Short mmCIF file of C-alpha atoms in Angstrom, two decimals:
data_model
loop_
_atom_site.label_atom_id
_atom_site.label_comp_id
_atom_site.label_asym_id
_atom_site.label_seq_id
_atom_site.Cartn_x
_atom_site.Cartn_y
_atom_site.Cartn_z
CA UNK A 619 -20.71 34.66 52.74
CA UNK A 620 -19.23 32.06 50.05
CA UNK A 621 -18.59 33.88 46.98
CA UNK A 622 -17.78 29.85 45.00
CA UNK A 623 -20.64 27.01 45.93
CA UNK A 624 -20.27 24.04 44.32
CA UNK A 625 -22.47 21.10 44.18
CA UNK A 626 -22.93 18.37 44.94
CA UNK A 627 -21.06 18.26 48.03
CA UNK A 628 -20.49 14.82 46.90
CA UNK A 629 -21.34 12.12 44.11
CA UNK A 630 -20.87 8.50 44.31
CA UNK A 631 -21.51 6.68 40.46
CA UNK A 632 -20.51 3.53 38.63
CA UNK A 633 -17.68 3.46 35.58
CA UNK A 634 -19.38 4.62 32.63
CA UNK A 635 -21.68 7.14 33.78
CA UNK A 636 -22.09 10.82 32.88
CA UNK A 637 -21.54 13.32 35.86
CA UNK A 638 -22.29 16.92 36.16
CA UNK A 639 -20.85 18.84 38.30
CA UNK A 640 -21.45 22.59 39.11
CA UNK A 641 -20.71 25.77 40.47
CA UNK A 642 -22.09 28.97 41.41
CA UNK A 643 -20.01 32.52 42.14
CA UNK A 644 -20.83 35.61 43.24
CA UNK A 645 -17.72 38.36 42.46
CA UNK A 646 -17.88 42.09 42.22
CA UNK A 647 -15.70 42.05 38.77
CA UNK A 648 -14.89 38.50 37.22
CA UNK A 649 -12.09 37.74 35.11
CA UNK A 650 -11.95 33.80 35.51
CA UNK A 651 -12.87 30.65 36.25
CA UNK A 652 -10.74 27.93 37.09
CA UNK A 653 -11.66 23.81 37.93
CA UNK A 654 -8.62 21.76 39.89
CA UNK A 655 -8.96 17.96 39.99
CA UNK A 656 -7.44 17.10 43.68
CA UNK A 657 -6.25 13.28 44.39
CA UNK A 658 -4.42 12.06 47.58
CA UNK A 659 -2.02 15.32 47.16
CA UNK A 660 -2.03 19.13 45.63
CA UNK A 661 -4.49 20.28 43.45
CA UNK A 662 -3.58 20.19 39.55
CA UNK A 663 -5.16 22.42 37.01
CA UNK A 664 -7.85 21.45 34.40
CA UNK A 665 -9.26 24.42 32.87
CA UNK A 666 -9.68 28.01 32.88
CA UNK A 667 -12.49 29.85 31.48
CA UNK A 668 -13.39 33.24 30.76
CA UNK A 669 -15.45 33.87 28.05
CA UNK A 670 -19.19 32.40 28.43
CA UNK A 671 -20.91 29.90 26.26
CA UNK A 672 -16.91 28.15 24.74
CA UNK A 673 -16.69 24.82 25.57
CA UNK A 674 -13.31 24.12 27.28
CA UNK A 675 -12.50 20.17 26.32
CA UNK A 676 -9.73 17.75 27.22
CA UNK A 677 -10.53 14.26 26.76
CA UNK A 678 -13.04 12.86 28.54
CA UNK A 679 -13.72 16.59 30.14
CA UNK A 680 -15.22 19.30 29.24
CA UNK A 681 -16.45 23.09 30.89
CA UNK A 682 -18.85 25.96 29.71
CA UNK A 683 -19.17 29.25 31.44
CA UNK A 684 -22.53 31.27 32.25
CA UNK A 685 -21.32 35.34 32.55
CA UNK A 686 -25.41 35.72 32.54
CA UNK A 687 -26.22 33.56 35.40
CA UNK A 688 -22.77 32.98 36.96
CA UNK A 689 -21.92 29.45 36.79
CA UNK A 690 -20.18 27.23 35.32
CA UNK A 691 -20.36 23.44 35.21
CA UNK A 692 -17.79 20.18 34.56
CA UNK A 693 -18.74 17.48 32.60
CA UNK A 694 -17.32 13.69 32.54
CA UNK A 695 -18.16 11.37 30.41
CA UNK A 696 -17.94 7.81 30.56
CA UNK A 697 -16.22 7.99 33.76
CA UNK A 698 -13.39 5.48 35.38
CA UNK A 699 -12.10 4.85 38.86
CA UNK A 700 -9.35 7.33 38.01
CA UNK A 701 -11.58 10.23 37.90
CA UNK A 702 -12.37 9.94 41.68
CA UNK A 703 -11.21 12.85 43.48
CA UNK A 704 -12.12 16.48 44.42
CA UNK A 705 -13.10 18.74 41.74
CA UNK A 706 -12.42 22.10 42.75
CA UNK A 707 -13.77 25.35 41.52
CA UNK A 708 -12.06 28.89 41.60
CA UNK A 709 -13.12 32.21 40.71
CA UNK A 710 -10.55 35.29 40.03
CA UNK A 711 -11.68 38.89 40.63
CA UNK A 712 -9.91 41.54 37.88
CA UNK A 713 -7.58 43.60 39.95
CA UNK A 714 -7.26 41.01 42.62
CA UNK A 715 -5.29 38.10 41.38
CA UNK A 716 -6.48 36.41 44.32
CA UNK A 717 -8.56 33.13 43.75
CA UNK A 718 -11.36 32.28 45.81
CA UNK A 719 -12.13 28.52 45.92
CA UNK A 720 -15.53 27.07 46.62
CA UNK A 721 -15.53 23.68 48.95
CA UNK A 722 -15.49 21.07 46.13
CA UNK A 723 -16.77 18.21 44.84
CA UNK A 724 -16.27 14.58 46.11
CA UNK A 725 -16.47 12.47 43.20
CA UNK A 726 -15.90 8.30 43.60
CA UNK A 727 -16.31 6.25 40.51
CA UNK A 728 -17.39 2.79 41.77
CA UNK A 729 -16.15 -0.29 39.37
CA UNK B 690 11.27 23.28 36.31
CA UNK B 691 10.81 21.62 39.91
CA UNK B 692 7.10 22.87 40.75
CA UNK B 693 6.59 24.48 44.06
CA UNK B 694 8.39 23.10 46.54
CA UNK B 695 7.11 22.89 50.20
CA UNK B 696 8.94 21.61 53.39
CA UNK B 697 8.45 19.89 55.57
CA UNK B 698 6.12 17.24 54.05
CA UNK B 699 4.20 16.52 57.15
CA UNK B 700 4.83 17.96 60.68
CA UNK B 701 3.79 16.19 64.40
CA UNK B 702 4.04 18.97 67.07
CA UNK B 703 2.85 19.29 70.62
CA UNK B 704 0.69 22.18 71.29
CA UNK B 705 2.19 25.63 72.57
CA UNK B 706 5.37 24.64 69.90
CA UNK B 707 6.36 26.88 66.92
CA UNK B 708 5.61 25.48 63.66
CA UNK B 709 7.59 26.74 60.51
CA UNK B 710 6.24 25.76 57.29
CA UNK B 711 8.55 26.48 54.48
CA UNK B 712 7.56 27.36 50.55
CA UNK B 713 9.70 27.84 47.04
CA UNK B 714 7.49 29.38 44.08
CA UNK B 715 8.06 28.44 40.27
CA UNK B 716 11.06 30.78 39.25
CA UNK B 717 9.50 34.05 37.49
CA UNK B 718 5.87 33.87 39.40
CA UNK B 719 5.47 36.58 40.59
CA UNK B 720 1.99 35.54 43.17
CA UNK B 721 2.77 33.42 46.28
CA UNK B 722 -0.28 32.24 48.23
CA UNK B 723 -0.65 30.48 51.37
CA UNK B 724 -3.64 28.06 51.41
CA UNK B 725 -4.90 25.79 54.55
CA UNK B 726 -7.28 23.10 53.76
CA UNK B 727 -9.69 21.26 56.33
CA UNK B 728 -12.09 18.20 55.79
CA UNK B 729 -14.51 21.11 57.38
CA UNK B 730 -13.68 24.26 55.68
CA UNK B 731 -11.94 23.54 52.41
CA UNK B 732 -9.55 24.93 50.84
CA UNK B 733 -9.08 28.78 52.42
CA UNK B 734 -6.79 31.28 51.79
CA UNK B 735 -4.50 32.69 54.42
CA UNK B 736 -2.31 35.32 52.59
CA UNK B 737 -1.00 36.03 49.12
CA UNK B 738 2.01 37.95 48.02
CA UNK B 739 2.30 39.99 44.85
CA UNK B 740 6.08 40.53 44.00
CA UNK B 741 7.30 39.80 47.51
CA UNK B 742 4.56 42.03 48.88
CA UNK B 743 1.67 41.01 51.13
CA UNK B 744 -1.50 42.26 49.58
CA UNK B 745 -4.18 40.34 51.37
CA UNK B 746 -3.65 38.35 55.26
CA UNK B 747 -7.45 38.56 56.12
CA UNK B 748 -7.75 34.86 55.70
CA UNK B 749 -4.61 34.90 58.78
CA UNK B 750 -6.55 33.30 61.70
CA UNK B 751 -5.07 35.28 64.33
CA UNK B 752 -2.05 36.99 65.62
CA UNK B 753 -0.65 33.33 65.75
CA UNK B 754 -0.19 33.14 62.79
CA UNK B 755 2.31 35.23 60.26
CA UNK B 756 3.92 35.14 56.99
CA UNK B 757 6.98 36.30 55.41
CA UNK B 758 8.42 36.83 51.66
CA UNK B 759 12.06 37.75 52.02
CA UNK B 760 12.77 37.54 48.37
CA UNK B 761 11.50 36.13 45.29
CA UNK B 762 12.53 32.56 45.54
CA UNK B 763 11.57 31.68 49.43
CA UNK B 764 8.21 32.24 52.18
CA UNK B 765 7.50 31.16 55.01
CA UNK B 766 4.18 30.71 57.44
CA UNK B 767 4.61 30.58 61.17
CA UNK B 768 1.99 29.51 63.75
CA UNK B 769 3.38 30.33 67.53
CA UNK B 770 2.30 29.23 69.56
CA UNK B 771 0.38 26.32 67.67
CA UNK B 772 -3.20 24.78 68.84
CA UNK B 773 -4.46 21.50 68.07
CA UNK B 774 -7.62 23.13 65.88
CA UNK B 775 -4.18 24.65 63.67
CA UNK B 776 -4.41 21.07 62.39
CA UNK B 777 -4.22 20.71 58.39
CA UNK B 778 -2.68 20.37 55.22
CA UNK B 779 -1.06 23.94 54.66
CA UNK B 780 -0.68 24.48 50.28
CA UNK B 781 1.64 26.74 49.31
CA UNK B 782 1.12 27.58 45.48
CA UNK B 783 2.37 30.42 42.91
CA UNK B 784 1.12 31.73 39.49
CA UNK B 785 2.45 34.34 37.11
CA UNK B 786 0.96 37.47 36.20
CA UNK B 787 -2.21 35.92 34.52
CA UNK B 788 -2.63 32.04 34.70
CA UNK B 789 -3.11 28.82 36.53
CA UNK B 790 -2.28 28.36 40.53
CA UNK B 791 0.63 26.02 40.36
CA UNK B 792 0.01 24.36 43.86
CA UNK B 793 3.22 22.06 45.80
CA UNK B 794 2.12 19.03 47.32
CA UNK B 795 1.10 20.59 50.79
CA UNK B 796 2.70 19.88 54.25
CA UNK B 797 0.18 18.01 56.45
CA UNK B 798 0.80 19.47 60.39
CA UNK B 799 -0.83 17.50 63.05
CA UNK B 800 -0.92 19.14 66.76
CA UNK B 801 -1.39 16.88 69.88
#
C-alpha cells in the first residue's frame, strides 16, 4: 500500500499558467512533509512543512499542509519552462527518520 | 561543503557481474539512505543508516543486494550477482538529526 500519492501523475501547461499540484499520505505518526523539485539529476529540496494551515512561500512557490485531511498541495504561479521537472512529495514518520516518497509529479511548461 | 558525493556516475555491466556503488554523506549527518529510482516505481527506498547503523533494509530487493556503513564518512551498496531488471539510477542522500534529505546526483547502472 502507498502511504504518499501524488497527483497528477503528470501535467503538461503553457508559461503563465497556475498549477496545482497535490498529495495525499497515510502515516501512523506524522512529523513532516517535504516537496523536492527533480530536473535531469538529484532531487533538491523546496519546502518542509509541519504545522497545518502556514503557507510555506518562496518566490513563485508556495505549500499549505492539511493535519485534518492529510494532504498537502504545491502551488506555481505564473509558471516558466524552468519549472518543468518532477515535483516530489515526502512524508516523515516521528521516531522513524525515514522518508517515504510518493511517485511524483511530471510537470512540462510549454512556451 | 561538497554535497553528497556518489561514485561512479553511471555504470554499464553485463549481467551475473558485481556492481559496487559507492556513497560520501555531508560531514556531521548522521542518516545515510540508499534510494533506487525507476521510470516504473519511483523513487524507493532500499536501506537507511542511523549513525552507521542499519535500521531499516526492507526496501533491499533480495539477498543480491547488501549495504554497508563502515564509518561515518563512507557506504556502500552491492548487487552480486546483478540482473538486467537491477537497472536504475541508485541516490544516495544524508540528513542530520531533523531536516532536509540532501540527495548526490545518483549513479545511473545499466545491465545488458
Amino acid at each position: 500500500e502507498d502511504k504518499v500519492v501524488q497527483s497528477p501523475l503528470s501535467l503538461v501547461v503553457h508559461e503563465g499558467d497556475t498549477v496545482t499540484l497535490n498529495c495525499s499520505y497515510e502515516v501512523t505518526n506524522f512529523r513532516s512533509l517535504l516537496w523536492y523539485k527533480q530536473e535531469k539529476k538529484a532531487p533538491t529540496f523546496l519546502f518542509m512543512l509541519t504545522s497545518s494551515g502556514i503557507e510555506k512561500k518562496s518566490g513563485r512557490l508556495s505549500s499549505i499542509l492539511d493535519k485534518k485531511e492529510l494532504f498537502s498541495i504545491l502551488n506555481i504561479t505564473a509558471t516558466q519552462t524552468g519549472d518543468s521537472a518532477i515535483y516530489l512529495c515526502a512524508v516523515e514518520e516521528a521516531g522513524a527518520n525515514n522518508l517515504f516518497f510518493g511517485t511524483g509529479t511530471r510537470l512540462t511548461v510549454i512556451p | 561543503d561538497a554535497g553528497v558525493i556518489q561514485s561512479p556516475r553511471h555504470e554499464v555491466t553485463e549481467m551475473g557481474q558485481e556492481v559496487t556503488l559507492r556513497c560520501k554523506p555531508i560531514s556531521g549527518h548522521n542518516s545515510l539512505f540508499w534510494y533506487r529510482q525507476t521510470m516504473m516505481r519511483g523513487l524507493e527506498l532500499l536501506i537507511y543508516f542511523n549513525n552507521n547503523v542499519p535500521i531499516d533494509d526492507s526496501g533491499m530487493p533480495e539477498d543480491r543486494f547488501s549495504a554497508k556503513m563502515p564509518n561515518a564518512s563512507f557506504s556502500t551498496l552491492k548487487i552480486q550477482p546483478s540482473e538486467p531488471r537491477d537497472s536504475a539510477v541508485y541516490f544516495c542522500a544524508s540528513r542530520p538529526e531533523r531536516g532536509e534529505l540532501f540527495f548526490g546526483e545518483g549513479s545511473r547502472l545499466t545491465v545488458l
